[in-house]
mmCIF file of C-alpha atoms and ligand atoms in Angstrom:
data_model
loop_
_atom_site.group_PDB
_atom_site.id
_atom_site.type_symbol
_atom_site.label_atom_id
_atom_site.label_comp_id
_atom_site.label_asym_id
_atom_site.label_seq_id
_atom_site.Cartn_x
_atom_site.Cartn_y
_atom_site.Cartn_z
ATOM 1 C CA MET A 784 -0.207 0.152 -0.057
ATOM 2 C CA SER A 785 1.600 3.679 -1.001
ATOM 3 C CA THR A 786 2.461 5.935 1.846
ATOM 4 C CA PRO A 787 -0.706 8.219 2.184
ATOM 5 C CA LEU A 788 -1.136 11.743 1.439
ATOM 6 C CA LEU A 789 -1.595 12.501 5.594
ATOM 7 C CA ARG A 790 -0.890 10.351 8.430
ATOM 8 C CA ILE A 791 -1.924 10.974 11.679
ATOM 9 C CA THR A 792 -0.381 8.734 14.853
ATOM 10 C CA ASP A 793 -1.979 9.102 18.457
ATOM 11 C CA LEU A 794 -3.584 12.682 17.780
ATOM 12 C CA SER A 795 -4.378 14.607 20.898
ATOM 13 C CA VAL A 796 -6.052 17.774 21.671
ATOM 14 C CA SER A 797 -6.409 19.586 24.677
ATOM 15 C CA TYR A 798 -8.495 22.776 25.381
ATOM 16 C CA ALA A 799 -7.633 25.229 28.245
ATOM 17 C CA LEU A 800 -11.037 25.428 29.623
ATOM 18 C CA PRO A 801 -12.076 27.495 32.906
ATOM 19 C CA ARG A 802 -12.839 25.510 35.764
ATOM 20 C CA ARG A 803 -14.567 27.422 38.778
ATOM 21 C CA GLY A 804 -12.754 28.675 42.039
ATOM 22 C CA THR A 805 -9.101 26.558 40.568
ATOM 23 C CA GLY A 806 -8.164 28.472 37.275
ATOM 24 C CA LEU A 807 -7.471 26.681 34.384
ATOM 25 C CA GLY A 808 -8.202 23.437 33.617
ATOM 26 C CA THR A 809 -8.078 21.314 30.082
ATOM 27 C CA GLY A 810 -10.362 19.497 28.494
ATOM 28 C CA ALA A 811 -9.347 16.692 26.504
ATOM 29 C CA ALA A 812 -10.947 16.845 22.628
ATOM 30 C CA LEU A 813 -8.800 14.639 20.805
ATOM 31 C CA ARG A 814 -7.023 11.489 22.220
ATOM 32 C CA GLU A 815 -4.776 9.012 21.068
ATOM 33 C CA VAL A 816 -6.257 9.261 17.635
ATOM 34 C CA SER A 817 -4.116 7.408 14.875
ATOM 35 C CA LEU A 818 -5.618 8.081 11.222
ATOM 36 C CA ASP A 819 -4.900 7.617 7.482
ATOM 37 C CA VAL A 820 -5.962 9.386 4.486
ATOM 38 C CA ARG A 821 -5.102 8.771 0.864
ATOM 39 C CA ALA A 822 -4.399 10.656 -1.737
ATOM 40 C CA GLY A 823 -7.561 10.902 -4.060
ATOM 41 C CA GLU A 824 -9.842 9.393 -1.776
ATOM 42 C CA ILE A 825 -12.567 10.886 0.431
ATOM 43 C CA LEU A 826 -13.175 9.497 3.714
ATOM 44 C CA GLY A 827 -16.049 10.203 5.879
ATOM 45 C CA ILE A 828 -16.322 10.992 9.161
ATOM 46 C CA VAL A 829 -19.032 10.588 11.471
ATOM 47 C CA GLY A 830 -19.743 11.445 15.312
ATOM 48 C CA GLU A 831 -22.149 12.521 17.665
ATOM 49 C CA THR A 832 -22.040 16.685 18.638
ATOM 50 C CA GLY A 833 -18.820 17.173 20.653
ATOM 51 C CA SER A 834 -16.651 14.077 19.447
ATOM 52 C CA GLY A 835 -13.665 16.205 18.515
ATOM 53 C CA LYS A 836 -13.923 15.429 14.507
ATOM 54 C CA THR A 837 -13.759 19.835 13.963
ATOM 55 C CA THR A 838 -10.761 19.447 16.445
ATOM 56 C CA LEU A 839 -9.096 17.153 13.963
ATOM 57 C CA ALA A 840 -9.243 19.297 11.254
ATOM 58 C CA ARG A 841 -8.474 22.041 12.706
ATOM 59 C CA ALA A 842 -4.958 20.885 13.949
ATOM 60 C CA THR A 843 -4.688 19.304 10.295
ATOM 61 C CA VAL A 844 -4.119 22.548 9.203
ATOM 62 C CA GLY A 845 -2.437 23.962 11.561
ATOM 63 C CA LEU A 846 -5.213 25.910 13.971
ATOM 64 C CA VAL A 847 -4.740 24.192 16.866
ATOM 65 C CA THR A 848 -1.774 22.881 18.505
ATOM 66 C CA PRO A 849 -1.295 18.945 19.527
ATOM 67 C CA ALA A 850 -0.465 18.393 23.094
ATOM 68 C CA THR A 851 0.480 15.435 21.428
ATOM 69 C CA GLY A 852 1.594 12.953 18.653
ATOM 70 C CA THR A 853 2.047 13.939 14.879
ATOM 71 C CA ILE A 854 0.501 14.433 11.536
ATOM 72 C CA THR A 855 2.361 14.439 8.560
ATOM 73 C CA PHE A 856 1.156 15.994 5.554
ATOM 74 C CA ASP A 857 3.064 14.777 1.529
ATOM 75 C CA GLY A 858 6.281 13.340 4.022
ATOM 76 C CA VAL A 859 6.571 16.224 5.824
ATOM 77 C CA ASP A 860 5.849 16.926 9.950
ATOM 78 C CA ILE A 861 3.700 19.551 10.015
ATOM 79 C CA GLY A 862 1.949 19.211 13.301
ATOM 80 C CA GLY A 863 5.096 20.312 14.767
ATOM 81 C CA LEU A 864 5.357 23.525 12.615
ATOM 82 C CA GLN A 865 5.816 26.923 14.318
ATOM 83 C CA GLY A 866 6.172 30.554 13.606
ATOM 84 C CA SER A 867 7.075 31.473 10.407
ATOM 85 C CA ALA A 868 7.391 27.547 9.199
ATOM 86 C CA LEU A 869 3.708 27.344 10.028
ATOM 87 C CA ARG A 870 2.984 30.423 8.534
ATOM 88 C CA GLY A 871 4.058 29.246 5.050
ATOM 89 C CA PHE A 872 2.482 26.180 5.572
ATOM 90 C CA ARG A 873 -0.736 27.828 6.225
ATOM 91 C CA ARG A 874 -0.159 30.047 3.043
ATOM 92 C CA ARG A 875 0.437 28.082 0.956
ATOM 93 C CA GLY A 876 -2.898 26.526 0.753
ATOM 94 C CA GLN A 877 -2.248 22.940 0.299
ATOM 95 C CA VAL A 878 -4.595 21.364 3.009
ATOM 96 C CA GLN A 879 -8.053 23.707 3.421
ATOM 97 C CA LEU A 880 -11.081 23.661 5.218
ATOM 98 C CA VAL A 881 -14.367 24.764 4.400
ATOM 99 C CA PHE A 882 -15.782 25.245 7.632
ATOM 100 C CA GLN A 883 -19.072 23.916 9.803
ATOM 101 C CA ASP A 884 -21.270 27.516 8.767
ATOM 102 C CA PRO A 885 -19.838 28.943 5.378
ATOM 103 C CA LEU A 886 -22.306 32.301 6.238
ATOM 104 C CA ARG A 887 -20.345 32.794 9.181
ATOM 105 C CA SER A 888 -16.894 32.482 7.788
ATOM 106 C CA LEU A 889 -17.352 34.356 4.597
ATOM 107 C CA ASP A 890 -16.447 37.361 5.212
ATOM 108 C CA PRO A 891 -19.897 39.811 4.435
ATOM 109 C CA ASP A 892 -18.263 43.099 3.597
ATOM 110 C CA LEU A 893 -15.773 41.412 0.610
ATOM 111 C CA THR A 894 -17.755 40.124 -2.965
ATOM 112 C CA VAL A 895 -17.893 36.446 -4.244
ATOM 113 C CA GLY A 896 -14.094 37.724 -6.185
ATOM 114 C CA GLN A 897 -12.861 39.361 -3.531
ATOM 115 C CA LEU A 898 -13.733 36.557 -1.419
ATOM 116 C CA VAL A 899 -11.924 33.749 -4.295
ATOM 117 C CA SER A 900 -8.818 35.679 -4.538
ATOM 118 C CA GLU A 901 -8.329 36.000 -1.017
ATOM 119 C CA PRO A 902 -6.316 33.125 -0.393
ATOM 120 C CA LEU A 903 -4.634 33.575 -3.663
ATOM 121 C CA ALA A 904 -3.322 36.883 -2.517
ATOM 122 C CA ILE A 905 -2.134 35.144 0.847
ATOM 123 C CA ALA A 906 -0.357 32.384 -0.875
ATOM 124 C CA GLY A 907 1.829 35.112 -3.418
ATOM 125 C CA VAL A 908 -0.076 34.656 -6.611
ATOM 126 C CA PRO A 909 0.783 37.159 -8.916
ATOM 127 C CA ARG A 910 -2.463 40.121 -9.757
ATOM 128 C CA SER A 911 -2.056 38.932 -12.714
ATOM 129 C CA GLU A 912 -3.050 35.669 -12.843
ATOM 130 C CA GLN A 913 -5.599 35.330 -10.084
ATOM 131 C CA ARG A 914 -8.090 36.606 -12.136
ATOM 132 C CA VAL A 915 -8.394 33.534 -14.274
ATOM 133 C CA ARG A 916 -7.747 31.343 -11.332
ATOM 134 C CA VAL A 917 -10.958 32.818 -9.785
ATOM 135 C CA GLU A 918 -12.815 32.142 -12.203
ATOM 136 C CA GLU A 919 -11.666 28.619 -12.988
ATOM 137 C CA ALA A 920 -12.721 27.687 -8.930
ATOM 138 C CA ILE A 921 -16.310 29.794 -10.075
ATOM 139 C CA GLY A 922 -16.737 27.716 -12.754
ATOM 140 C CA LEU A 923 -15.382 24.436 -10.860
ATOM 141 C CA VAL A 924 -17.867 24.621 -8.560
ATOM 142 C CA GLY A 925 -21.064 24.666 -10.850
ATOM 143 C CA LEU A 926 -21.651 28.607 -10.666
ATOM 144 C CA ASP A 927 -21.353 31.184 -13.486
ATOM 145 C CA PRO A 928 -18.103 33.450 -12.834
ATOM 146 C CA SER A 929 -20.067 36.940 -14.816
ATOM 147 C CA THR A 930 -23.105 36.754 -12.920
ATOM 148 C CA ILE A 931 -21.599 35.735 -9.286
ATOM 149 C CA HIS A 932 -18.598 37.672 -9.642
ATOM 150 C CA ASP A 933 -19.549 40.570 -8.093
ATOM 151 C CA ARG A 934 -22.516 39.958 -5.051
ATOM 152 C CA LEU A 935 -22.276 39.878 -1.576
ATOM 153 C CA PRO A 936 -22.474 36.783 0.675
ATOM 154 C CA ARG A 937 -25.898 37.715 1.598
ATOM 155 C CA GLN A 938 -26.906 38.114 -1.940
ATOM 156 C CA LEU A 939 -26.441 34.333 -2.213
ATOM 157 C CA SER A 940 -28.364 31.193 -1.503
ATOM 158 C CA GLY A 941 -27.598 28.482 0.741
ATOM 159 C CA GLY A 942 -26.567 25.924 -1.399
ATOM 160 C CA GLN A 943 -24.547 28.666 -3.763
ATOM 161 C CA ARG A 944 -22.431 30.230 -0.563
ATOM 162 C CA GLN A 945 -21.783 26.416 -0.211
ATOM 163 C CA ARG A 946 -20.314 26.859 -3.641
ATOM 164 C CA ILE A 947 -18.232 29.943 -2.784
ATOM 165 C CA ALA A 948 -16.924 28.377 0.538
ATOM 166 C CA LEU A 949 -16.271 25.615 -1.845
ATOM 167 C CA ALA A 950 -14.548 27.660 -4.404
ATOM 168 C CA ARG A 951 -12.147 30.028 -1.976
ATOM 169 C CA ALA A 952 -10.402 26.593 -0.388
ATOM 170 C CA ILE A 953 -9.695 24.541 -3.886
ATOM 171 C CA VAL A 954 -8.697 28.064 -5.985
ATOM 172 C CA THR A 955 -5.243 27.568 -4.328
ATOM 173 C CA ARG A 956 -5.375 23.661 -5.723
ATOM 174 C CA PRO A 957 -5.210 22.300 -2.573
ATOM 175 C CA GLN A 958 -4.037 18.184 -2.511
ATOM 176 C CA LEU A 959 -6.440 17.883 0.177
ATOM 177 C CA LEU A 960 -10.081 19.335 1.343
ATOM 178 C CA PHE A 961 -11.691 19.135 4.620
ATOM 179 C CA CYS A 962 -15.087 19.943 4.821
ATOM 180 C CA ASP A 963 -16.649 20.556 8.217
ATOM 181 C CA GLU A 964 -20.479 19.485 8.033
ATOM 182 C CA PRO A 965 -21.299 20.758 3.998
ATOM 183 C CA VAL A 966 -24.453 19.799 4.048
ATOM 184 C CA SER A 967 -26.253 20.030 7.185
ATOM 185 C CA ALA A 968 -27.719 22.997 6.268
ATOM 186 C CA LEU A 969 -29.066 22.219 3.237
ATOM 187 C CA ASP A 970 -31.963 21.057 1.868
ATOM 188 C CA VAL A 971 -31.882 17.620 0.730
ATOM 189 C CA SER A 972 -31.464 18.571 -3.627
ATOM 190 C CA ASN A 973 -28.542 20.917 -2.586
ATOM 191 C CA ARG A 974 -27.158 18.202 -0.679
ATOM 192 C CA ASN A 975 -26.986 16.027 -3.258
ATOM 193 C CA LEU A 976 -26.148 18.380 -5.717
ATOM 194 C CA VAL A 977 -23.145 19.740 -3.366
ATOM 195 C CA LEU A 978 -22.149 15.438 -2.239
ATOM 196 C CA SER A 979 -21.907 14.766 -6.461
ATOM 197 C CA LEU A 980 -19.725 18.207 -5.942
ATOM 198 C CA LEU A 981 -17.497 16.711 -3.791
ATOM 199 C CA ASP A 982 -17.056 13.506 -5.731
ATOM 200 C CA ARG A 983 -15.644 15.055 -9.200
ATOM 201 C CA LEU A 984 -14.028 17.540 -7.482
ATOM 202 C CA ARG A 985 -11.597 14.406 -6.601
ATOM 203 C CA ARG A 986 -12.015 13.006 -9.947
ATOM 204 C CA GLU A 987 -10.630 15.715 -11.678
ATOM 205 C CA LEU A 988 -8.074 17.415 -9.532
ATOM 206 C CA GLY A 989 -7.225 14.227 -7.950
ATOM 207 C CA LEU A 990 -7.935 16.289 -4.292
ATOM 208 C CA ALA A 991 -8.350 14.216 -1.168
ATOM 209 C CA VAL A 992 -11.399 15.482 0.359
ATOM 210 C CA VAL A 993 -12.011 14.722 3.781
ATOM 211 C CA ILE A 994 -15.977 15.163 4.880
ATOM 212 C CA ILE A 995 -16.918 15.374 8.825
ATOM 213 C CA ALA A 996 -21.031 14.705 8.907
ATOM 214 C CA HIS A 997 -23.223 13.605 11.898
ATOM 215 C CA ASP A 998 -24.869 10.945 9.895
ATOM 216 C CA LEU A 999 -23.703 8.156 8.134
ATOM 217 C CA SER A 1000 -26.429 8.183 5.729
ATOM 218 C CA SER A 1001 -25.435 11.295 4.150
ATOM 219 C CA LEU A 1002 -22.050 9.509 3.541
ATOM 220 C CA ALA A 1003 -23.004 5.898 2.858
ATOM 221 C CA GLY A 1004 -22.849 7.433 -1.047
ATOM 222 C CA VAL A 1005 -19.569 8.943 -1.754
ATOM 223 C CA ALA A 1006 -17.092 7.840 1.160
ATOM 224 C CA ASP A 1007 -14.973 5.332 0.016
ATOM 225 C CA ARG A 1008 -13.681 5.145 3.823
ATOM 226 C CA ILE A 1009 -15.760 5.872 6.964
ATOM 227 C CA ALA A 1010 -14.293 6.513 10.075
ATOM 228 C CA VAL A 1011 -16.446 7.315 13.292
ATOM 229 C CA PHE A 1012 -15.621 9.018 16.575
ATOM 230 C CA TYR A 1013 -17.478 9.126 19.923
ATOM 231 C CA ARG A 1014 -15.874 11.002 22.551
ATOM 232 C CA SER A 1015 -12.648 12.570 21.489
ATOM 233 C CA ARG A 1016 -11.723 8.945 20.602
ATOM 234 C CA LEU A 1017 -11.363 6.906 16.932
ATOM 235 C CA VAL A 1018 -14.102 3.911 17.523
ATOM 236 C CA GLU A 1019 -13.747 2.828 13.855
ATOM 237 C CA SER A 1020 -11.991 2.818 10.468
ATOM 238 C CA GLY A 1021 -12.906 0.982 7.728
ATOM 239 C CA PRO A 1022 -14.230 0.231 3.724
ATOM 240 C CA VAL A 1023 -17.879 2.186 3.516
ATOM 241 C CA GLU A 1024 -19.793 -0.960 3.046
ATOM 242 C CA GLU A 1025 -18.069 -3.494 5.375
ATOM 243 C CA VAL A 1026 -18.421 -0.419 8.490
ATOM 244 C CA LEU A 1027 -21.874 0.090 6.626
ATOM 245 C CA THR A 1028 -22.673 -4.114 6.102
ATOM 246 C CA ARG A 1029 -20.347 -5.540 9.419
ATOM 247 C CA PRO A 1030 -19.586 -2.579 12.040
ATOM 248 C CA ALA A 1031 -17.069 -3.691 13.940
ATOM 249 C CA HIS A 1032 -17.688 -0.921 17.014
ATOM 250 C CA PRO A 1033 -21.015 -0.939 18.479
ATOM 251 C CA TYR A 1034 -22.449 2.520 18.856
ATOM 252 C CA THR A 1035 -21.009 2.247 14.717
ATOM 253 C CA GLY A 1036 -23.892 -0.331 14.669
ATOM 254 C CA LEU A 1037 -25.875 1.784 16.567
ATOM 255 C CA LEU A 1038 -25.429 4.349 13.633
ATOM 256 C CA THR A 1039 -26.200 1.958 11.040
ATOM 257 C CA ALA A 1040 -29.278 0.442 12.440
ATOM 258 C CA SER A 1041 -30.702 3.913 12.962
ATOM 259 C CA ALA A 1042 -29.744 5.432 9.757
ATOM 260 C CA PRO A 1043 -33.411 4.297 6.833
ATOM 261 C CA SER A 1044 -30.571 4.756 3.821
ATOM 262 C CA VAL A 1045 -28.422 1.868 5.026
ATOM 263 C CA ALA A 1046 -30.164 -0.825 3.768
ATOM 264 C CA HIS A 1047 -28.802 -4.031 4.212
ATOM 265 C CA GLU A 1048 -28.860 -7.539 4.641
ATOM 266 C CA ASP A 1049 -28.841 -8.925 8.318
ATOM 267 C CA ARG A 1050 -29.908 -5.583 9.563
ATOM 268 C CA LEU A 1051 -29.270 -4.463 12.751
ATOM 269 C CA ARG A 1052 -32.266 -3.107 15.085
ATOM 270 C CA PRO A 1053 -31.342 -0.246 17.587
ATOM 271 C CA ALA A 1054 -32.962 -2.727 19.705
ATOM 272 C CA ASP A 1055 -30.577 -5.261 19.178
ATOM 273 C CA LEU A 1056 -27.562 -2.250 20.559
ATOM 274 C CA ARG A 1057 -29.421 -1.015 23.333
ATOM 275 C CA LEU A 1058 -29.301 -1.362 26.868
ATOM 276 C CA GLU A 1059 -32.088 -3.557 27.357
ATOM 277 C CA GLN A 1060 -35.172 -1.246 29.230
ATOM 278 C CA GLY A 1061 -34.794 -1.043 32.915
ATOM 279 C CA ALA A 1062 -30.982 -2.300 32.890
ATOM 280 C CA GLU A 1063 -28.614 -0.779 34.835
ATOM 281 C CA PRO A 1064 -26.050 1.516 32.683
ATOM 282 C CA PRO A 1065 -22.389 0.190 33.622
ATOM 283 C CA LYS A 1066 -20.514 1.563 35.615
ATOM 284 C CA GLY A 1067 -17.171 2.865 34.691
ATOM 285 C CA GLY A 1068 -13.813 4.960 36.193
ATOM 286 C CA PRO A 1069 -11.971 6.894 34.217
ATOM 287 C CA ASP A 1070 -9.836 4.282 32.315
ATOM 288 C CA SER A 1071 -12.940 2.468 31.559
ATOM 289 C CA CYS A 1072 -14.117 2.118 27.383
ATOM 290 C CA VAL A 1073 -15.807 5.366 26.402
ATOM 291 C CA PHE A 1074 -18.997 4.070 25.272
ATOM 292 C CA LEU A 1075 -19.064 1.725 28.730
ATOM 293 C CA ALA A 1076 -22.056 3.369 29.836
ATOM 294 C CA ARG A 1077 -24.086 2.560 27.253
ATOM 295 C CA CYS A 1078 -22.904 -0.312 26.190
ATOM 296 C CA ARG A 1079 -24.908 -3.479 26.542
ATOM 297 C CA PHE A 1080 -21.470 -5.775 25.619
ATOM 298 C CA ALA A 1081 -19.989 -3.996 28.543
ATOM 299 C CA HIS A 1082 -17.360 -6.863 30.557
ATOM 300 C CA GLU A 1083 -14.931 -7.327 33.122
ATOM 301 C CA ALA A 1084 -11.747 -6.432 30.085
ATOM 302 C CA CYS A 1085 -13.913 -2.983 29.369
ATOM 303 C CA HIS A 1086 -12.779 -1.258 32.489
ATOM 304 C CA GLN A 1087 -9.943 -0.435 30.591
ATOM 305 C CA GLN A 1088 -10.017 1.746 26.988
ATOM 306 C CA PRO A 1089 -9.102 -0.792 24.374
ATOM 307 C CA LEU A 1090 -6.575 0.306 21.668
ATOM 308 C CA THR A 1091 -7.335 0.797 18.479
ATOM 309 C CA THR A 1092 -6.345 -1.865 16.464
ATOM 310 C CA PRO A 1093 -6.591 -3.845 13.109
ATOM 311 C CA LEU A 1094 -9.604 -5.887 12.933
ATOM 312 C CA PRO A 1095 -8.287 -9.469 12.629
ATOM 313 C CA GLY A 1096 -8.828 -11.284 9.496
ATOM 314 C CA THR A 1097 -9.371 -7.532 7.834
ATOM 315 C CA ALA A 1098 -6.867 -5.457 5.176
ATOM 316 C CA ASP A 1099 -7.929 -1.922 6.339
ATOM 317 C CA ARG A 1100 -10.118 -1.751 9.400
ATOM 318 C CA THR A 1101 -9.666 -0.664 12.491
ATOM 319 C CA ALA A 1102 -11.880 -0.786 15.874
ATOM 320 C CA ALA A 1103 -11.474 -0.224 19.524
ATOM 321 C CA CYS A 1104 -13.262 -2.398 21.339
ATOM 322 C CA HIS A 1105 -12.628 -5.319 23.683
ATOM 323 C CA ALA A 1106 -15.719 -7.417 21.666
ATOM 324 C CA ALA A 1107 -15.192 -6.392 17.914
ATOM 325 C CA THR A 1108 -15.312 -10.070 16.846
ATOM 326 C CA THR A 1109 -17.441 -11.265 19.395
ATOM 327 C CA TRP A 1110 -20.932 -8.667 19.754
ATOM 328 C CA PRO A 1111 -22.331 -9.565 16.579
ATOM 329 C CA SER A 1112 -22.416 -13.569 16.949
ATOM 330 C CA GLN A 1113 -24.317 -12.513 20.802
ATOM 331 C CA ILE A 1114 -26.834 -10.740 18.910
ATOM 332 C CA ALA A 1115 -27.604 -12.811 16.490
ATOM 333 C CA THR A 1116 -27.808 -15.995 19.162
ATOM 334 C CA THR A 1117 -30.213 -13.390 21.108
ATOM 335 C CA SER A 1118 -32.677 -12.095 17.719
ATOM 336 C CA THR A 1119 -32.679 -15.975 16.675
ATOM 337 C CA SER A 1120 -33.870 -16.677 19.970
ATOM 338 C CA THR A 1121 -36.495 -14.229 20.974
ATOM 339 C CA ALA A 1122 -37.022 -14.568 17.349
ATOM 340 C CA ALA A 1123 -38.448 -18.428 18.166
ATOM 341 C CA ASP A 1124 -39.672 -16.995 21.794
ATOM 342 C CA GLN A 1125 -41.752 -14.218 20.746
ATOM 343 C CA PRO A 1126 -42.651 -14.639 16.323
ATOM 344 C CA ALA A 1127 -44.989 -11.591 16.654
ATOM 345 C CA ALA A 1128 -41.998 -9.273 18.504
ATOM 346 C CA ALA A 1129 -39.745 -8.458 14.950
ATOM 347 C CA GLY A 1130 -39.246 -5.376 14.047
HETATM 348 N N1 ATP B 2357 -12.150 26.651 21.905
HETATM 349 C C1 ATP B 2357 -12.288 25.738 22.155
HETATM 350 N N2 ATP B 2357 -12.152 25.691 23.324
HETATM 351 C C2 ATP B 2357 -12.591 25.083 24.819
HETATM 352 N N3 ATP B 2357 -13.384 23.797 24.104
HETATM 353 C C3 ATP B 2357 -13.256 23.346 23.101
HETATM 354 C C4 ATP B 2357 -13.037 24.401 22.027
HETATM 355 N N4 ATP B 2357 -13.342 23.805 20.475
HETATM 356 C C5 ATP B 2357 -14.028 22.541 20.864
HETATM 357 N N5 ATP B 2357 -13.275 22.905 21.978
HETATM 358 C C6 ATP B 2357 -14.653 21.423 23.052
HETATM 359 O O1 ATP B 2357 -13.443 19.772 22.120
HETATM 360 C C7 ATP B 2357 -14.249 19.061 22.002
HETATM 361 C C8 ATP B 2357 -14.427 18.643 20.718
HETATM 362 O O2 ATP B 2357 -14.959 19.776 20.277
HETATM 363 P P1 ATP B 2357 -15.423 19.640 18.783
HETATM 364 O O3 ATP B 2357 -15.694 21.048 17.652
HETATM 365 O O4 ATP B 2357 -14.055 18.761 17.681
HETATM 366 O O5 ATP B 2357 -16.305 18.374 17.934
HETATM 367 P P2 ATP B 2357 -17.260 18.197 16.860
HETATM 368 O O6 ATP B 2357 -17.455 16.499 16.804
HETATM 369 O O7 ATP B 2357 -16.720 18.507 15.472
HETATM 370 O O8 ATP B 2357 -18.849 19.137 17.441
HETATM 371 P P3 ATP B 2357 -20.150 19.046 16.009
HETATM 372 O O9 ATP B 2357 -20.339 18.282 15.763
HETATM 373 O O10 ATP B 2357 -20.909 20.050 17.459
HETATM 374 O O11 ATP B 2357 -19.284 20.409 15.642
HETATM 375 C C9 ATP B 2357 -15.689 19.816 22.163
HETATM 376 O O12 ATP B 2357 -16.200 19.031 23.733
HETATM 377 C C10 ATP B 2357 -16.143 21.162 22.811
HETATM 378 O O13 ATP B 2357 -16.716 21.080 22.908
HETATM 379 S S1 SF4 B 2358 -14.993 -2.408 24.756
HETATM 380 FE FE1 SF4 B 2358 -15.967 -2.997 25.782
HETATM 381 S S2 SF4 B 2358 -17.849 -1.406 26.753
HETATM 382 FE FE2 SF4 B 2358 -15.951 -0.679 24.902
HETATM 383 S S3 SF4 B 2358 -17.682 -0.696 22.901
HETATM 384 FE FE3 SF4 B 2358 -16.446 -2.744 23.665
HETATM 385 S S4 SF4 B 2358 -17.179 -4.131 24.563
HETATM 386 FE FE4 SF4 B 2358 -18.377 -2.331 24.371
HETATM 387 MG MG1 MG B 2359 -17.414 20.267 14.662
#
């Protein structure tokens, strides 16, 4: 397998947080995350709110400094860059981030033309080249430069704003693009348009794209691989089809069971994965698995957080679960006996 474009190894990020009465403390936003992004692929990152998705993107573009771990992009350790080296890396724009909220990230007083040319000016591209590059980028995202060039962000629709944010990101011809929830604020038709646009940009420009989302459904049709985050940790990763049809972490199982568009044979049901009604949630300590309190497969070993390790017998999958290879058969057994005992209760 070729060297990945981006390699993140044991990355931990903490934020300073005010603590009542005791001054400043820290809160972990990412813990011991290891993840690769390959040239030309679409990697989908999914996880509930606060699980660390945006922090991963911000650390990769140099907006937050890792507490520990390394981030290697195209063979260069970018996690440790500081001062002018960091500014130079960000100016070149080889890794770009499209922020979660395009309206807030676009300066309301700048026209589309000014917004899209700004990264070129920062990267030092001569003014004489900028106009052509701006029009090329606006055209690549499917908009007509002649009608949109002089408009302000408030004069654009939500879908157009998302495209302008994308044009601004690709104008520097990056190798890697992070899109933070690019479709969560869009209606279904705009959502599909933006996702197929990202797929086209990946093919035409050879870009690697990381799409961050809350739900698996929007990633299912576009991503090559999926990475699942839960409470600051990467709990599972692998090729999209395999993760969707044979999840290895109970949290991924819950996500797939709850996503109506993720239809597959032997479909999991949310009830197969949730704690039984009235059951006491397992009690954990600071070292326990992050999913312990919600996990019906918890056992003694789970009082120690499992490492994210390759899944036995697979080429390209990782999971952080002590029962990664055994819980699916527990469900099969339970479901079979439930079906036999109570034939009318299926669903
Ligand atoms: N600037 C900050 N200062 C302090 N804590 C922060 C800061 N940014 C994020 N956090 C905390 O870090 C954790 C991870 O946040 P992050 O924004 O990466 O989550 P996320 O997965 O992107 O969530 P969402 O889906 O809501 O966007 C959260 O607990 C969050 O409160
Ligand atoms: S390690 Fe244990 S508690 Fe955590 S998800 Fe796996 S089975 Fe559940
Ligand atoms: Mg976020």
